[in-house]
Amino acid sequence: MSKDISMKKLSNSKKILRSCILAFVMLIIISCKKEYDSEALDIYTNVQLVAWNKKLTEIMISDVFTPPVASRIYAYPNIAAYEVMNAAGATDHSFATTLNDLTPIPKPDVNQEINYPIASIISFSTVSKSLIYNREMLETYETEFIQKVKETGIDPTLLSNSITFGKSVGNHILDWANKDGYKERSALSRYQIKLNDPASWKPTPPDYMEAIEPNWNTLRTFVLDSANQFSPGTPTAFDTIPSSQFYKETKEVYETVKNLEQENLAKAKFWDCNPNISYTKGHIMYFKQQISPGGHWMMIACQVIEQEKLSPLKASEVLSKVGISIADAFISCWSEKYKTSVIRPETYINTYIDPDWKPILQTPAFPEYTSGHSVASTAAATMLTSIFGENYAFTDSTEIPYGLPARSFNSFNDAAAEAAISRLYGGIHYMPAITNGVEQGKQIGNYVVTNLHFN
């Protein structure tokens, strides 16, 4: 009897010991497992769309994309990011009902938990990687992003669901983008220089580049009915007689540059935004890359988003709408450029007024009418004004990385007006291309605002 009791006590002791060991092991496992820090994840993901637009800008500068191509690259990834955030269910304002040929995105699985800010960045990355050359840089950036997310202790299944949904939306947007005519345009005819037509555009020094994107008007628009929906009117008729209107407009460019004040010189340089400026020293030519005109306005939008501390949903709405406005502005503007093929001031002045005259800015390699800065800047400013108001004062620090100080403006329209007139100060546009370009951009901007308005 005594022996049986002793054996029972020993058995109970072993059970207690095993329970203690198991509890101890579980305690170690729990203590080693990082707690999910949802607040840290929110803080990190809330600012990522701006960070990714900046990274995309950095890559586009190194890849040396032309202004029209850059505008397309900004639009599609930001549309993808917005569509993901919209799918979260806070709103029901998909672009699928308004953007040309865009069908509804894949619906998220109702049985799966998804972190939509994470998914939106994955969709942005998925689209971006297919539109740029330096894919490796963006893949590295995506890997770093996912690692940072993991460090918050996020549940692996939640992360996996978010990545999967983001990629599905990104691929859906890519399928749509691949049908916009971009790939087909390269098989179309190049611009034919009309040597016997003194009024038409000719390549300009120092590198005499061939015409950039003469078939850009063949791309599908985002919101506009067509590339020619908003005509800026006909440019001034070419003439070489000193009493003619065209000669007077050219002389205005000539005299403006010759007598340029320092403040106007600063404006010209601030809004230069030529993605690839060439410099020649002796027999050596080198290039300096900088931000595109559309990129400058996307960075203005990013600065406002940071200043206002906007949510991921609102940030994606702002960036996608501004990107769409700029993209349609370039399609419309480029259509007019190659329809009219107006000679640049530099070519006219060197031929008929002063063979030694040079503009302040390097003349871009495409026809003069209308001014791309005037059209795109006004369209972007119109959209931003519709979102943030008429008198939104801000300081634009976009050009600081390129060696220029920040400039302050009382409104987006003030900034757009300065961007437009800067092309006269730079010596690369006549006034009609600027004033008519502003009106063209305003019409485009208002149309996009109206069609993308959410009730």
Short mmCIF file of C-alpha atoms in Angstrom, two decimals:
data_model
loop_
_atom_site.label_atom_id
_atom_site.label_comp_id
_atom_site.label_asym_id
_atom_site.label_seq_id
_atom_site.Cartn_x
_atom_site.Cartn_y
_atom_site.Cartn_z
CA MET A 1 0.00 0.00 0.00
CA SER A 2 2.78 2.36 0.96
CA LYS A 3 4.62 1.48 -2.23
CA ASP A 4 1.53 2.29 -4.40
CA ILE A 5 1.16 5.71 -2.77
CA SER A 6 4.81 6.48 -3.40
CA MET A 7 4.48 5.52 -7.08
CA LYS A 8 1.43 7.77 -7.44
CA LYS A 9 3.28 10.68 -5.88
CA LEU A 10 6.19 10.11 -8.26
CA SER A 11 3.85 10.00 -11.26
CA ASN A 12 2.14 13.23 -10.20
CA SER A 13 5.49 14.87 -9.68
CA LYS A 14 6.52 13.94 -13.23
CA LYS A 15 3.29 15.39 -14.60
CA ILE A 16 3.80 18.59 -12.66
CA LEU A 17 7.40 18.75 -13.87
CA ARG A 18 6.34 18.23 -17.49
CA SER A 19 3.69 20.92 -17.14
CA CYS A 20 6.23 23.29 -15.67
CA ILE A 21 8.69 22.57 -18.48
CA LEU A 22 5.97 23.06 -21.12
CA ALA A 23 4.88 26.33 -19.54
CA PHE A 24 8.48 27.48 -19.39
CA VAL A 25 9.04 26.65 -23.08
CA MET A 26 5.84 28.47 -24.07
CA LEU A 27 6.94 31.47 -22.04
CA ILE A 28 10.25 31.52 -23.90
CA ILE A 29 8.49 31.24 -27.27
CA ILE A 30 6.07 34.05 -26.43
CA SER A 31 8.81 36.28 -25.09
CA CYS A 32 10.92 35.69 -28.22
CA LYS A 33 8.02 36.41 -30.59
CA LYS A 34 7.84 40.10 -31.51
CA GLU A 35 4.53 41.72 -30.64
CA TYR A 36 2.60 43.12 -33.64
CA ASP A 37 3.04 46.89 -33.50
CA SER A 38 0.07 48.15 -35.53
CA GLU A 39 0.77 51.79 -34.63
CA ALA A 40 4.33 51.58 -35.96
CA LEU A 41 3.02 49.92 -39.12
CA ASP A 42 0.47 52.70 -39.64
CA ILE A 43 3.07 55.41 -39.13
CA TYR A 44 5.37 53.74 -41.65
CA THR A 45 2.81 52.92 -44.36
CA ASN A 46 1.02 56.30 -44.12
CA VAL A 47 3.98 58.09 -45.74
CA GLN A 48 5.02 55.44 -48.22
CA LEU A 49 3.16 56.60 -51.32
CA VAL A 50 5.00 59.92 -51.27
CA ALA A 51 8.28 58.11 -50.65
CA TRP A 52 7.64 55.79 -53.58
CA ASN A 53 6.81 58.66 -55.92
CA LYS A 54 10.09 60.28 -54.94
CA LYS A 55 11.97 57.04 -55.55
CA LEU A 56 10.23 56.63 -58.91
CA THR A 57 11.25 60.20 -59.79
CA GLU A 58 14.85 59.45 -58.87
CA ILE A 59 14.85 56.39 -61.13
CA MET A 60 13.18 58.23 -64.02
CA ILE A 61 15.83 60.94 -63.86
CA SER A 62 18.62 58.37 -64.10
CA ASP A 63 16.75 56.52 -66.86
CA VAL A 64 16.38 59.83 -68.79
CA PHE A 65 12.74 59.58 -69.81
CA THR A 66 11.31 62.33 -72.00
CA PRO A 67 8.56 64.59 -70.55
CA PRO A 68 5.65 62.79 -72.28
CA VAL A 69 6.89 59.34 -71.28
CA ALA A 70 7.51 60.50 -67.71
CA SER A 71 3.91 61.73 -67.47
CA ARG A 72 2.64 58.28 -68.46
CA ILE A 73 4.90 56.58 -65.89
CA TYR A 74 3.53 58.73 -63.06
CA ALA A 75 -0.11 58.13 -63.97
CA TYR A 76 -0.45 54.35 -64.04
CA PRO A 77 1.23 53.38 -60.72
CA ASN A 78 -0.69 56.05 -58.82
CA ILE A 79 -3.96 54.90 -60.36
CA ALA A 80 -3.15 51.36 -59.20
CA ALA A 81 -2.38 52.58 -55.67
CA TYR A 82 -5.64 54.52 -55.55
CA GLU A 83 -7.75 51.61 -56.80
CA VAL A 84 -6.37 49.42 -53.99
CA MET A 85 -7.13 52.02 -51.33
CA ASN A 86 -10.61 52.54 -52.75
CA ALA A 87 -11.20 48.77 -52.52
CA ALA A 88 -10.86 49.03 -48.73
CA GLY A 89 -14.50 50.06 -48.73
CA ALA A 90 -14.35 53.54 -47.16
CA THR A 91 -15.53 54.94 -50.51
CA ASP A 92 -16.99 53.56 -53.70
CA HIS A 93 -15.27 55.84 -56.21
CA SER A 94 -13.38 53.58 -58.56
CA PHE A 95 -11.81 55.14 -61.65
CA ALA A 96 -13.16 52.19 -63.63
CA THR A 97 -16.31 54.15 -64.38
CA THR A 98 -14.48 57.25 -65.66
CA LEU A 99 -11.07 56.39 -67.17
CA ASN A 100 -11.15 55.29 -70.79
CA ASP A 101 -11.34 51.48 -71.19
CA LEU A 102 -10.49 50.74 -67.53
CA THR A 103 -12.51 47.78 -66.24
CA PRO A 104 -13.19 47.12 -62.53
CA ILE A 105 -10.22 45.79 -60.58
CA PRO A 106 -10.23 42.30 -59.00
CA LYS A 107 -12.25 42.26 -55.80
CA PRO A 108 -10.48 41.36 -52.55
CA ASP A 109 -11.39 38.05 -50.92
CA VAL A 110 -13.94 38.85 -48.19
CA ASN A 111 -12.61 35.92 -46.17
CA GLN A 112 -9.08 37.30 -46.07
CA GLU A 113 -7.75 40.15 -43.98
CA ILE A 114 -5.81 42.70 -46.08
CA ASN A 115 -3.72 45.69 -45.10
CA TYR A 116 -4.67 48.08 -47.89
CA PRO A 117 -1.82 50.62 -47.50
CA ILE A 118 0.66 47.75 -47.91
CA ALA A 119 -1.27 46.37 -50.88
CA SER A 120 -1.39 49.82 -52.52
CA ILE A 121 2.41 50.13 -52.40
CA ILE A 122 2.82 46.65 -53.86
CA SER A 123 0.45 47.57 -56.69
CA PHE A 124 2.40 50.82 -57.25
CA SER A 125 5.65 48.87 -57.37
CA THR A 126 4.24 46.16 -59.64
CA VAL A 127 3.16 48.71 -62.24
CA SER A 128 6.26 50.90 -61.94
CA LYS A 129 8.69 48.04 -62.47
CA SER A 130 7.19 47.36 -65.89
CA LEU A 131 7.42 50.99 -67.02
CA ILE A 132 11.04 51.87 -66.20
CA TYR A 133 14.45 50.59 -67.26
CA ASN A 134 16.17 50.28 -63.88
CA ARG A 135 13.85 47.60 -62.56
CA GLU A 136 16.50 46.28 -60.15
CA MET A 137 16.58 49.52 -58.15
CA LEU A 138 12.84 49.39 -57.58
CA GLU A 139 12.93 45.69 -56.72
CA THR A 140 15.54 46.44 -54.06
CA TYR A 141 13.36 49.23 -52.73
CA GLU A 142 10.38 46.86 -52.58
CA THR A 143 12.42 44.27 -50.68
CA GLU A 144 13.44 46.92 -48.14
CA PHE A 145 9.81 48.02 -47.82
CA ILE A 146 8.60 44.48 -47.09
CA GLN A 147 11.39 43.96 -44.57
CA LYS A 148 10.42 47.13 -42.72
CA VAL A 149 6.83 45.92 -42.61
CA LYS A 150 7.94 42.56 -41.22
CA GLU A 151 9.87 44.31 -38.45
CA THR A 152 6.55 45.56 -37.03
CA GLY A 153 5.67 41.93 -36.23
CA ILE A 154 2.84 41.76 -38.75
CA ASP A 155 1.13 38.41 -39.13
CA PRO A 156 2.73 36.58 -42.10
CA THR A 157 -0.66 35.59 -43.50
CA LEU A 158 -1.89 39.19 -43.40
CA LEU A 159 1.25 40.33 -45.18
CA SER A 160 0.95 37.58 -47.78
CA ASN A 161 -2.70 38.43 -48.45
CA SER A 162 -1.83 42.11 -48.86
CA ILE A 163 1.03 41.42 -51.28
CA THR A 164 -1.10 39.04 -53.34
CA PHE A 165 -3.97 41.52 -53.65
CA GLY A 166 -1.60 44.39 -54.48
CA LYS A 167 0.01 42.38 -57.27
CA SER A 168 -3.35 41.36 -58.71
CA VAL A 169 -4.47 45.00 -58.95
CA GLY A 170 -1.09 46.05 -60.33
CA ASN A 171 -1.27 43.41 -63.05
CA HIS A 172 -4.83 44.48 -63.89
CA ILE A 173 -3.67 48.09 -64.38
CA LEU A 174 -0.69 46.87 -66.44
CA ASP A 175 -3.00 44.93 -68.75
CA TRP A 176 -4.92 48.15 -69.29
CA ALA A 177 -1.75 50.22 -69.77
CA ASN A 178 -0.38 47.78 -72.34
CA LYS A 179 -3.32 48.56 -74.62
CA ASP A 180 -2.87 52.36 -74.69
CA GLY A 181 -0.82 52.46 -77.90
CA TYR A 182 2.53 53.18 -76.24
CA LYS A 183 4.28 50.11 -77.64
CA GLU A 184 2.80 50.55 -81.10
CA ARG A 185 3.90 54.18 -81.48
CA SER A 186 7.56 53.26 -82.08
CA ALA A 187 6.60 51.48 -85.30
CA LEU A 188 5.00 54.63 -86.72
CA SER A 189 6.74 57.10 -89.02
CA ARG A 190 9.36 59.43 -87.59
CA TYR A 191 9.09 63.18 -87.93
CA GLN A 192 10.23 64.26 -91.38
CA ILE A 193 12.20 67.52 -91.35
CA LYS A 194 10.86 69.91 -93.99
CA LEU A 195 14.08 71.50 -95.18
CA ASN A 196 12.32 73.59 -97.84
CA ASP A 197 9.73 74.97 -95.43
CA PRO A 198 11.20 77.90 -93.46
CA ALA A 199 8.19 77.98 -91.09
CA SER A 200 8.50 74.42 -89.80
CA TRP A 201 10.45 73.12 -86.83
CA LYS A 202 14.11 72.15 -87.29
CA PRO A 203 16.50 70.48 -84.81
CA THR A 204 18.41 73.00 -82.70
CA PRO A 205 21.93 73.25 -81.24
CA PRO A 206 23.98 72.06 -79.52
CA ASP A 207 23.14 68.41 -80.27
CA TYR A 208 20.48 68.77 -83.01
CA MET A 209 18.36 65.93 -81.61
CA GLU A 210 15.61 64.40 -83.70
CA ALA A 211 12.02 65.20 -82.80
CA ILE A 212 10.85 63.70 -79.50
CA GLU A 213 7.68 61.60 -79.51
CA PRO A 214 6.04 62.80 -82.76
CA ASN A 215 3.34 60.11 -82.40
CA TRP A 216 2.41 60.74 -78.78
CA ASN A 217 -1.07 61.85 -79.85
CA THR A 218 -1.81 58.25 -80.89
CA LEU A 219 -1.88 57.12 -77.26
CA ARG A 220 -5.21 56.51 -75.59
CA THR A 221 -6.17 59.43 -73.39
CA PHE A 222 -7.13 58.88 -69.75
CA VAL A 223 -10.19 61.13 -69.45
CA LEU A 224 -10.27 63.28 -72.59
CA ASP A 225 -12.40 62.08 -75.48
CA SER A 226 -9.42 62.47 -77.80
CA ALA A 227 -6.04 64.17 -78.11
CA ASN A 228 -7.68 66.96 -80.11
CA GLN A 229 -10.64 67.63 -77.83
CA PHE A 230 -9.35 71.03 -76.72
CA SER A 231 -7.79 73.04 -79.50
CA PRO A 232 -5.73 76.09 -78.50
CA GLY A 233 -6.43 77.82 -81.82
CA THR A 234 -4.01 78.43 -84.64
CA PRO A 235 -0.56 79.89 -84.01
CA THR A 236 0.53 83.21 -85.53
CA ALA A 237 1.24 82.89 -89.25
CA PHE A 238 4.92 82.65 -90.08
CA ASP A 239 6.46 85.74 -91.64
CA THR A 240 9.91 87.34 -91.94
CA ILE A 241 8.81 90.89 -92.66
CA PRO A 242 9.77 93.14 -89.67
CA SER A 243 6.31 94.68 -89.57
CA SER A 244 4.61 91.26 -89.33
CA GLN A 245 3.07 89.88 -86.13
CA PHE A 246 5.29 86.82 -86.14
CA TYR A 247 8.44 88.91 -86.43
CA LYS A 248 7.26 91.12 -83.54
CA GLU A 249 6.58 88.08 -81.35
CA THR A 250 10.03 86.73 -82.13
CA LYS A 251 11.62 90.11 -81.43
CA GLU A 252 9.89 90.07 -78.04
CA VAL A 253 11.69 86.81 -77.19
CA TYR A 254 14.97 88.25 -78.47
CA GLU A 255 14.73 91.48 -76.44
CA THR A 256 13.47 89.72 -73.31
CA VAL A 257 16.53 87.47 -73.18
CA LYS A 258 18.93 90.31 -73.98
CA ASN A 259 17.54 92.44 -71.13
CA LEU A 260 16.65 89.73 -68.66
CA GLU A 261 16.44 90.75 -65.01
CA GLN A 262 17.92 88.48 -62.33
CA GLU A 263 14.54 87.58 -60.86
CA ASN A 264 13.25 86.46 -64.24
CA LEU A 265 16.46 84.54 -64.85
CA ALA A 266 15.81 82.72 -61.55
CA LYS A 267 12.29 81.87 -62.71
CA ALA A 268 13.57 80.51 -66.02
CA LYS A 269 16.08 78.25 -64.30
CA PHE A 270 13.67 77.10 -61.57
CA TRP A 271 11.16 75.85 -64.12
CA ASP A 272 13.68 74.58 -66.69
CA CYS A 273 12.85 70.90 -66.03
CA ASN A 274 14.67 69.67 -69.14
CA PRO A 275 15.31 65.99 -68.29
CA ASN A 276 18.53 65.81 -70.29
CA ILE A 277 20.57 68.98 -70.88
CA SER A 278 23.68 68.62 -73.01
CA TYR A 279 26.88 70.61 -72.46
CA THR A 280 29.75 70.90 -74.92
CA LYS A 281 33.36 71.69 -74.03
CA GLY A 282 35.63 71.54 -77.02
CA HIS A 283 35.08 68.14 -78.60
CA ILE A 284 33.50 66.68 -75.47
CA MET A 285 29.75 66.55 -74.87
CA TYR A 286 28.26 65.57 -71.54
CA PHE A 287 24.72 65.51 -70.14
CA LYS A 288 23.07 66.62 -66.94
CA GLN A 289 19.84 64.95 -65.87
CA GLN A 290 17.07 66.63 -63.90
CA ILE A 291 13.38 66.37 -63.16
CA SER A 292 10.70 66.52 -65.89
CA PRO A 293 7.94 69.19 -66.00
CA GLY A 294 5.32 66.65 -64.90
CA GLY A 295 7.66 65.34 -62.22
CA HIS A 296 8.02 68.85 -60.81
CA TRP A 297 4.25 69.07 -60.32
CA MET A 298 4.04 65.59 -58.87
CA MET A 299 6.63 66.67 -56.30
CA ILE A 300 4.57 69.77 -55.52
CA ALA A 301 1.64 67.43 -54.84
CA CYS A 302 3.89 65.30 -52.61
CA GLN A 303 4.95 68.35 -50.60
CA VAL A 304 1.33 69.36 -50.01
CA ILE A 305 0.43 65.80 -48.98
CA GLU A 306 3.25 65.83 -46.43
CA GLN A 307 2.25 69.27 -45.19
CA GLU A 308 -1.37 68.23 -44.76
CA LYS A 309 -0.47 64.78 -43.35
CA LEU A 310 -3.05 63.15 -45.63
CA SER A 311 -4.23 59.58 -45.19
CA PRO A 312 -3.05 56.93 -47.68
CA LEU A 313 -6.48 57.03 -49.38
CA LYS A 314 -6.48 60.81 -49.80
CA ALA A 315 -2.81 60.87 -50.81
CA SER A 316 -3.46 58.28 -53.51
CA GLU A 317 -6.46 60.28 -54.74
CA VAL A 318 -4.41 63.47 -55.03
CA LEU A 319 -1.45 61.86 -56.78
CA SER A 320 -3.55 59.84 -59.19
CA LYS A 321 -5.72 62.82 -60.17
CA VAL A 322 -2.72 65.10 -60.66
CA GLY A 323 -0.93 62.36 -62.62
CA ILE A 324 -3.96 61.84 -64.87
CA SER A 325 -4.28 65.60 -65.48
CA ILE A 326 -0.63 65.89 -66.49
CA ALA A 327 -0.71 62.78 -68.69
CA ASP A 328 -3.74 63.98 -70.66
CA ALA A 329 -2.19 67.46 -70.90
CA PHE A 330 0.91 66.05 -72.60
CA ILE A 331 -1.12 63.98 -75.06
CA SER A 332 -3.17 67.05 -75.99
CA CYS A 333 -0.20 69.40 -76.16
CA TRP A 334 1.94 67.01 -78.23
CA SER A 335 -0.88 66.59 -80.70
CA GLU A 336 -0.88 70.33 -81.31
CA LYS A 337 2.91 70.53 -81.51
CA TYR A 338 3.22 68.13 -84.41
CA LYS A 339 0.05 69.35 -86.09
CA THR A 340 1.40 72.90 -86.37
CA SER A 341 5.19 72.20 -86.30
CA VAL A 342 6.06 75.81 -85.43
CA ILE A 343 9.69 76.89 -85.72
CA ARG A 344 11.53 77.60 -82.45
CA PRO A 345 12.66 81.16 -81.59
CA GLU A 346 16.32 80.10 -81.62
CA THR A 347 16.12 78.93 -85.25
CA TYR A 348 14.21 82.00 -86.41
CA ILE A 349 16.38 84.52 -84.57
CA ASN A 350 19.65 82.94 -85.74
CA THR A 351 18.36 82.96 -89.33
CA TYR A 352 16.67 86.36 -89.59
CA ILE A 353 17.75 88.58 -86.68
CA ASP A 354 21.03 87.65 -84.94
CA PRO A 355 23.16 84.59 -85.85
CA ASP A 356 24.98 84.74 -82.50
CA TRP A 357 21.93 84.88 -80.22
CA LYS A 358 21.38 82.05 -77.76
CA PRO A 359 18.44 81.32 -75.46
CA ILE A 360 18.88 81.12 -71.69
CA LEU A 361 17.57 77.56 -71.63
CA GLN A 362 18.46 74.79 -74.04
CA THR A 363 15.77 74.55 -76.70
CA PRO A 364 13.86 71.25 -76.35
CA ALA A 365 13.78 68.87 -79.31
CA PHE A 366 10.18 69.28 -80.44
CA PRO A 367 8.02 71.95 -82.15
CA GLU A 368 7.15 75.16 -80.35
CA TYR A 369 3.34 75.47 -80.25
CA THR A 370 1.90 75.11 -77.63
CA SER A 371 4.14 75.35 -74.56
CA GLY A 372 4.21 72.04 -72.71
CA HIS A 373 4.96 73.79 -69.42
CA SER A 374 1.97 76.09 -69.88
CA VAL A 375 -0.44 73.26 -70.68
CA ALA A 376 0.74 70.70 -68.12
CA SER A 377 1.36 73.18 -65.28
CA THR A 378 -2.05 74.79 -65.68
CA ALA A 379 -3.81 71.41 -65.85
CA ALA A 380 -2.00 70.23 -62.69
CA ALA A 381 -2.66 73.52 -60.88
CA THR A 382 -6.35 73.37 -61.82
CA MET A 383 -6.64 69.90 -60.31
CA LEU A 384 -4.73 70.83 -57.13
CA THR A 385 -6.84 73.97 -56.74
CA SER A 386 -10.03 71.90 -56.98
CA ILE A 387 -8.79 69.77 -54.08
CA PHE A 388 -7.05 72.28 -51.79
CA GLY A 389 -8.64 75.61 -52.68
CA GLU A 390 -7.93 78.83 -54.57
CA ASN A 391 -5.51 80.44 -52.14
CA TYR A 392 -3.38 77.56 -50.95
CA ALA A 393 0.02 79.11 -50.23
CA PHE A 394 3.02 76.80 -50.35
CA THR A 395 6.78 76.71 -50.71
CA ASP A 396 8.15 74.63 -53.54
CA SER A 397 11.48 72.97 -52.69
CA THR A 398 11.50 70.62 -55.70
CA GLU A 399 14.62 72.14 -57.26
CA ILE A 400 16.82 72.14 -54.16
CA PRO A 401 18.47 68.80 -55.11
CA TYR A 402 19.41 70.41 -58.44
CA GLY A 403 21.14 73.38 -56.85
CA LEU A 404 18.31 75.93 -56.88
CA PRO A 405 16.62 77.58 -53.88
CA ALA A 406 12.97 77.04 -52.97
CA ARG A 407 10.33 79.46 -54.23
CA SER A 408 7.09 80.42 -52.49
CA PHE A 409 3.69 80.93 -54.11
CA ASN A 410 0.32 82.23 -52.99
CA SER A 411 -1.56 79.57 -54.94
CA PHE A 412 -1.13 76.72 -57.39
CA ASN A 413 -2.30 79.01 -60.19
CA ASP A 414 0.42 81.52 -59.29
CA ALA A 415 3.00 78.78 -59.61
CA ALA A 416 1.56 77.63 -62.94
CA ALA A 417 1.56 81.18 -64.29
CA GLU A 418 5.23 81.55 -63.33
CA ALA A 419 6.07 78.21 -64.94
CA ALA A 420 4.35 79.36 -68.14
CA ILE A 421 6.00 82.79 -68.45
CA SER A 422 9.38 81.27 -67.55
CA ARG A 423 9.47 79.85 -71.08
CA LEU A 424 9.58 83.39 -72.52
CA TYR A 425 12.35 84.30 -70.06
CA GLY A 426 14.21 81.18 -71.10
CA GLY A 427 14.01 82.19 -74.76
CA ILE A 428 12.31 79.04 -76.00
CA HIS A 429 8.67 80.11 -76.58
CA TYR A 430 6.72 82.94 -78.18
CA MET A 431 3.92 84.46 -76.11
CA PRO A 432 0.99 82.88 -78.03
CA ALA A 433 2.30 79.39 -77.21
CA ILE A 434 2.29 80.44 -73.56
CA THR A 435 -1.04 82.26 -73.32
CA ASN A 436 -2.90 79.80 -75.55
CA GLY A 437 -1.17 76.92 -73.76
CA VAL A 438 -2.43 78.20 -70.42
CA GLU A 439 -5.98 78.29 -71.79
CA GLN A 440 -5.57 74.79 -73.24
CA GLY A 441 -4.30 73.51 -69.88
CA LYS A 442 -7.18 75.18 -68.06
CA GLN A 443 -9.75 73.51 -70.32
CA ILE A 444 -8.08 70.13 -69.88
CA GLY A 445 -7.79 70.56 -66.12
CA ASN A 446 -11.42 71.60 -65.70
CA TYR A 447 -12.60 68.69 -67.82
CA VAL A 448 -10.58 66.17 -65.81
CA VAL A 449 -11.75 67.73 -62.52
CA THR A 450 -15.38 67.48 -63.62
CA ASN A 451 -15.10 63.89 -64.81
CA LEU A 452 -13.14 62.66 -61.79
CA HIS A 453 -15.28 64.48 -59.23
CA PHE A 454 -16.60 62.28 -56.45
CA ASN A 455 -20.00 63.24 -55.08
#
